[in-house]
């Protein structure tokens, strides 16, 4: 953990701010604006970029990926600028929880992969870039988005230590566990050989 220099009240404030920013469901918003239908009725019913891609609209999927990643980065950068590194980590966790469990959608959100990568890039860009590389390599080899997410998340804890960001280790472990929890159904399908491939329509 980083040194706790910010007051508990401010840390809680930035955690809440991160949650609110993270809970913006860009996938749902873009699908409605672009006339793609209700994502809950498409594919896995998830609100993330992978499910948006199942509509066949690559532009919408790319925008969802970028915006979901950006909201994680924005939460971290704002907290760091106005408070400090401890608040930035609190905002990161808040943004991740906000994406996965947004109050506006009955706590039924996404799986947090793009948001995870965005906040990692903002917290420690070498680790974020390495996680993105792991995702891309795994995706190219397997064509399975969920497996790529799991590989990127699992590698992050080792990368944090290896690249000298040990003060983020507890946060990294928490984010990794959250991603694995959100992908528990995907893990079952991967083991059964029935997981859908990238670009496959619902």
CSV table of C-alpha atoms in Angstrom, one decimal:
chain,number,residue,atom,x,y,z
A,1,UNK,CA,0.0,0.0,0.0
A,2,UNK,CA,1.1,3.6,-0.6
A,3,UNK,CA,1.7,5.9,2.5
A,4,UNK,CA,-1.7,7.1,3.7
A,5,UNK,CA,-1.3,10.9,3.5
A,6,UNK,CA,-4.9,11.8,2.7
A,7,UNK,CA,-7.7,12.0,5.3
A,8,UNK,CA,-10.1,9.0,5.5
A,9,UNK,CA,-12.9,11.4,4.5
A,10,UNK,CA,-11.2,12.4,1.3
A,11,UNK,CA,-10.2,8.8,0.5
A,12,UNK,CA,-13.9,7.8,0.9
A,13,UNK,CA,-14.9,10.8,-1.2
A,14,UNK,CA,-12.6,9.7,-4.1
A,15,UNK,CA,-13.7,6.1,-3.8
A,16,UNK,CA,-17.3,7.3,-4.2
A,17,UNK,CA,-16.3,9.6,-7.1
A,18,UNK,CA,-14.6,6.7,-8.7
A,19,UNK,CA,-17.6,4.6,-8.3
A,20,UNK,CA,-19.9,7.2,-9.9
A,21,UNK,CA,-17.5,7.6,-12.8
A,22,UNK,CA,-17.1,3.9,-13.2
A,23,UNK,CA,-20.8,3.2,-13.2
A,24,UNK,CA,-21.4,5.1,-16.4
A,25,UNK,CA,-22.6,2.4,-18.8
A,26,UNK,CA,-21.1,3.5,-22.1
A,27,UNK,CA,-22.0,0.3,-23.9
A,28,UNK,CA,-25.7,0.7,-23.1
A,29,UNK,CA,-25.7,4.4,-24.0
A,30,UNK,CA,-23.9,3.8,-27.3
A,31,UNK,CA,-26.2,0.9,-28.2
A,32,UNK,CA,-29.3,3.0,-27.7
A,33,UNK,CA,-27.8,6.1,-29.5
A,34,UNK,CA,-26.8,4.0,-32.5
A,35,UNK,CA,-30.0,2.0,-32.7
A,36,UNK,CA,-28.4,-1.3,-31.8
A,37,UNK,CA,-31.0,-2.5,-29.4
A,38,UNK,CA,-30.9,-3.4,-25.8
A,39,UNK,CA,-27.6,-5.1,-24.9
A,40,UNK,CA,-29.4,-7.1,-22.2
A,41,UNK,CA,-31.2,-9.0,-25.1
A,42,UNK,CA,-28.0,-9.6,-27.1
A,43,UNK,CA,-25.4,-12.3,-26.7
A,44,UNK,CA,-24.3,-12.6,-23.1
A,45,UNK,CA,-26.4,-9.6,-22.0
A,46,UNK,CA,-23.3,-7.9,-20.8
A,47,UNK,CA,-22.8,-4.1,-21.2
A,48,UNK,CA,-19.1,-4.3,-22.3
A,49,UNK,CA,-17.3,-4.0,-25.6
A,50,UNK,CA,-17.2,-7.7,-26.3
A,51,UNK,CA,-21.0,-7.9,-26.3
A,52,UNK,CA,-21.4,-4.7,-28.2
A,53,UNK,CA,-19.2,-6.3,-30.9
A,54,UNK,CA,-21.8,-9.1,-31.1
A,55,UNK,CA,-24.2,-6.5,-32.6
A,56,UNK,CA,-21.9,-6.4,-35.6
A,57,UNK,CA,-21.1,-2.7,-35.1
A,58,UNK,CA,-17.3,-2.5,-34.8
A,59,UNK,CA,-17.3,1.2,-34.3
A,60,UNK,CA,-19.7,1.0,-31.3
A,61,UNK,CA,-17.6,-1.8,-29.8
A,62,UNK,CA,-14.3,0.2,-30.2
A,63,UNK,CA,-15.9,3.3,-28.7
A,64,UNK,CA,-17.2,1.3,-25.8
A,65,UNK,CA,-13.8,-0.2,-25.2
A,66,UNK,CA,-12.1,3.3,-25.3
A,67,UNK,CA,-14.7,5.0,-23.1
A,68,UNK,CA,-14.8,2.2,-20.5
A,69,UNK,CA,-11.0,2.3,-20.3
A,70,UNK,CA,-11.0,6.1,-20.2
A,71,UNK,CA,-13.4,6.3,-17.3
A,72,UNK,CA,-11.0,4.2,-15.2
A,73,UNK,CA,-8.1,6.4,-16.1
A,74,UNK,CA,-10.1,9.6,-15.5
A,75,UNK,CA,-11.0,8.5,-12.0
A,76,UNK,CA,-7.4,7.7,-11.1
A,77,UNK,CA,-6.0,10.9,-12.7
A,78,UNK,CA,-8.5,13.2,-11.0
A,79,UNK,CA,-7.9,11.6,-7.6
A,80,UNK,CA,-4.1,11.8,-8.0
A,81,UNK,CA,-4.2,15.4,-9.1
A,82,UNK,CA,-6.5,16.7,-6.3
A,83,UNK,CA,-5.5,14.3,-3.4
A,84,UNK,CA,-2.6,11.8,-3.8
A,85,UNK,CA,-1.6,8.3,-4.6
A,86,UNK,CA,-3.6,6.8,-1.8
A,87,UNK,CA,-6.8,8.5,-3.1
A,88,UNK,CA,-5.9,7.4,-6.7
A,89,UNK,CA,-5.9,3.8,-5.6
A,90,UNK,CA,-9.2,4.3,-3.8
A,91,UNK,CA,-10.7,5.8,-6.9
A,92,UNK,CA,-9.4,3.0,-9.0
A,93,UNK,CA,-11.1,0.4,-6.8
A,94,UNK,CA,-14.3,2.5,-6.7
A,95,UNK,CA,-14.3,2.8,-10.5
A,96,UNK,CA,-13.9,-0.9,-11.0
A,97,UNK,CA,-16.7,-1.7,-8.5
A,98,UNK,CA,-18.9,1.0,-10.2
A,99,UNK,CA,-18.5,-0.6,-13.6
A,100,UNK,CA,-19.2,-4.1,-12.3
A,101,UNK,CA,-22.0,-3.1,-9.9
A,102,UNK,CA,-23.6,0.1,-11.1
A,103,UNK,CA,-26.5,1.3,-8.9
A,104,UNK,CA,-28.3,2.7,-12.0
A,105,UNK,CA,-28.5,-0.8,-13.5
A,106,UNK,CA,-29.6,-2.7,-10.4
A,107,UNK,CA,-26.0,-3.6,-9.7
A,108,UNK,CA,-25.8,-5.7,-12.9
A,109,UNK,CA,-22.9,-4.2,-14.7
A,110,UNK,CA,-20.0,-5.4,-16.9
A,111,UNK,CA,-17.0,-7.5,-16.2
A,112,UNK,CA,-14.5,-4.7,-15.8
A,113,UNK,CA,-11.8,-5.6,-18.3
A,114,UNK,CA,-11.5,-2.3,-20.2
A,115,UNK,CA,-11.9,-0.3,-17.0
A,116,UNK,CA,-9.2,-2.4,-15.4
A,117,UNK,CA,-6.8,-1.8,-18.3
A,118,UNK,CA,-7.6,1.9,-18.3
A,119,UNK,CA,-7.0,2.4,-14.6
A,120,UNK,CA,-3.8,0.3,-14.8
A,121,UNK,CA,-2.5,2.5,-17.5
A,122,UNK,CA,-3.2,5.6,-15.3
A,123,UNK,CA,-1.8,4.1,-12.1
A,124,UNK,CA,1.4,2.5,-13.5
A,125,UNK,CA,1.6,2.8,-17.3
A,126,UNK,CA,4.4,0.2,-17.8
A,127,UNK,CA,2.2,-2.4,-16.0
A,128,UNK,CA,-0.8,-1.2,-18.0
A,129,UNK,CA,1.0,-1.6,-21.3
A,130,UNK,CA,2.2,-5.0,-20.3
A,131,UNK,CA,-1.3,-6.1,-19.4
A,132,UNK,CA,-2.6,-4.8,-22.7
A,133,UNK,CA,0.1,-6.8,-24.5
A,134,UNK,CA,-0.8,-10.0,-22.6
A,135,UNK,CA,-4.5,-9.4,-23.5
A,136,UNK,CA,-3.6,-8.9,-27.2
A,137,UNK,CA,-1.3,-11.9,-27.4
A,138,UNK,CA,-3.8,-14.2,-25.7
A,139,UNK,CA,-6.6,-12.9,-27.9
A,140,UNK,CA,-4.6,-13.5,-31.1
A,141,UNK,CA,-3.8,-17.0,-30.1
A,142,UNK,CA,-7.2,-18.1,-28.6
A,143,UNK,CA,-9.8,-15.7,-30.1
A,144,UNK,CA,-11.5,-15.8,-26.6
A,145,UNK,CA,-12.0,-12.5,-25.0
A,146,UNK,CA,-12.7,-13.8,-21.5
A,147,UNK,CA,-9.5,-15.9,-21.5
A,148,UNK,CA,-7.5,-12.9,-22.6
A,149,UNK,CA,-9.0,-10.9,-19.7
A,150,UNK,CA,-8.2,-13.6,-17.2
A,151,UNK,CA,-4.6,-13.8,-18.5
A,152,UNK,CA,-4.1,-10.0,-18.3
A,153,UNK,CA,-5.5,-9.8,-14.8
A,154,UNK,CA,-3.6,-12.8,-13.5
A,155,UNK,CA,-0.3,-11.4,-14.9
A,156,UNK,CA,-0.9,-7.9,-13.4
A,157,UNK,CA,0.0,-9.0,-9.8
A,158,UNK,CA,3.4,-10.4,-11.0
A,159,UNK,CA,4.0,-7.4,-13.2
A,160,UNK,CA,3.4,-5.0,-10.4
A,161,UNK,CA,6.1,-6.6,-8.3
A,162,UNK,CA,8.5,-7.2,-11.3
A,163,UNK,CA,8.2,-3.6,-12.5
A,164,UNK,CA,8.6,-2.0,-9.1
A,165,UNK,CA,5.1,-1.1,-8.2
A,166,UNK,CA,4.8,-3.2,-5.0
A,167,UNK,CA,2.8,-0.5,-3.3
A,168,UNK,CA,-0.1,-1.4,-5.6
A,169,UNK,CA,0.0,-5.1,-4.9
A,170,UNK,CA,-3.0,-5.3,-2.6
A,171,UNK,CA,-5.0,-3.2,-5.1
A,172,UNK,CA,-3.8,-5.4,-7.9
A,173,UNK,CA,-4.8,-8.6,-6.1
A,174,UNK,CA,-8.3,-7.1,-5.3
A,175,UNK,CA,-8.9,-6.2,-8.9
A,176,UNK,CA,-7.7,-9.5,-10.2
A,177,UNK,CA,-10.0,-11.4,-7.8
A,178,UNK,CA,-12.9,-9.2,-8.9
A,179,UNK,CA,-12.2,-9.9,-12.6
A,180,UNK,CA,-12.0,-13.7,-11.9
A,181,UNK,CA,-15.3,-13.5,-9.9
A,182,UNK,CA,-17.1,-11.6,-12.7
A,183,UNK,CA,-15.8,-14.2,-15.2
A,184,UNK,CA,-16.8,-17.3,-13.2
A,185,UNK,CA,-19.4,-18.4,-15.8
A,186,UNK,CA,-16.8,-17.8,-18.5
A,187,UNK,CA,-14.3,-20.0,-16.7
A,188,UNK,CA,-16.8,-22.8,-16.6
A,189,UNK,CA,-17.5,-22.5,-20.4
A,190,UNK,CA,-13.8,-22.3,-21.1
A,191,UNK,CA,-13.2,-25.5,-19.3
A,192,UNK,CA,-16.2,-27.1,-21.1
A,193,UNK,CA,-15.0,-25.8,-24.5
A,194,UNK,CA,-18.2,-23.8,-25.2
A,195,UNK,CA,-17.0,-20.3,-24.7
A,196,UNK,CA,-17.8,-17.9,-27.6
A,197,UNK,CA,-15.1,-16.4,-29.8
A,198,UNK,CA,-14.3,-12.8,-30.4
A,199,UNK,CA,-16.6,-11.4,-33.1
A,200,UNK,CA,-19.2,-14.2,-32.7
A,201,UNK,CA,-22.7,-12.8,-32.8
A,202,UNK,CA,-25.1,-13.7,-30.0
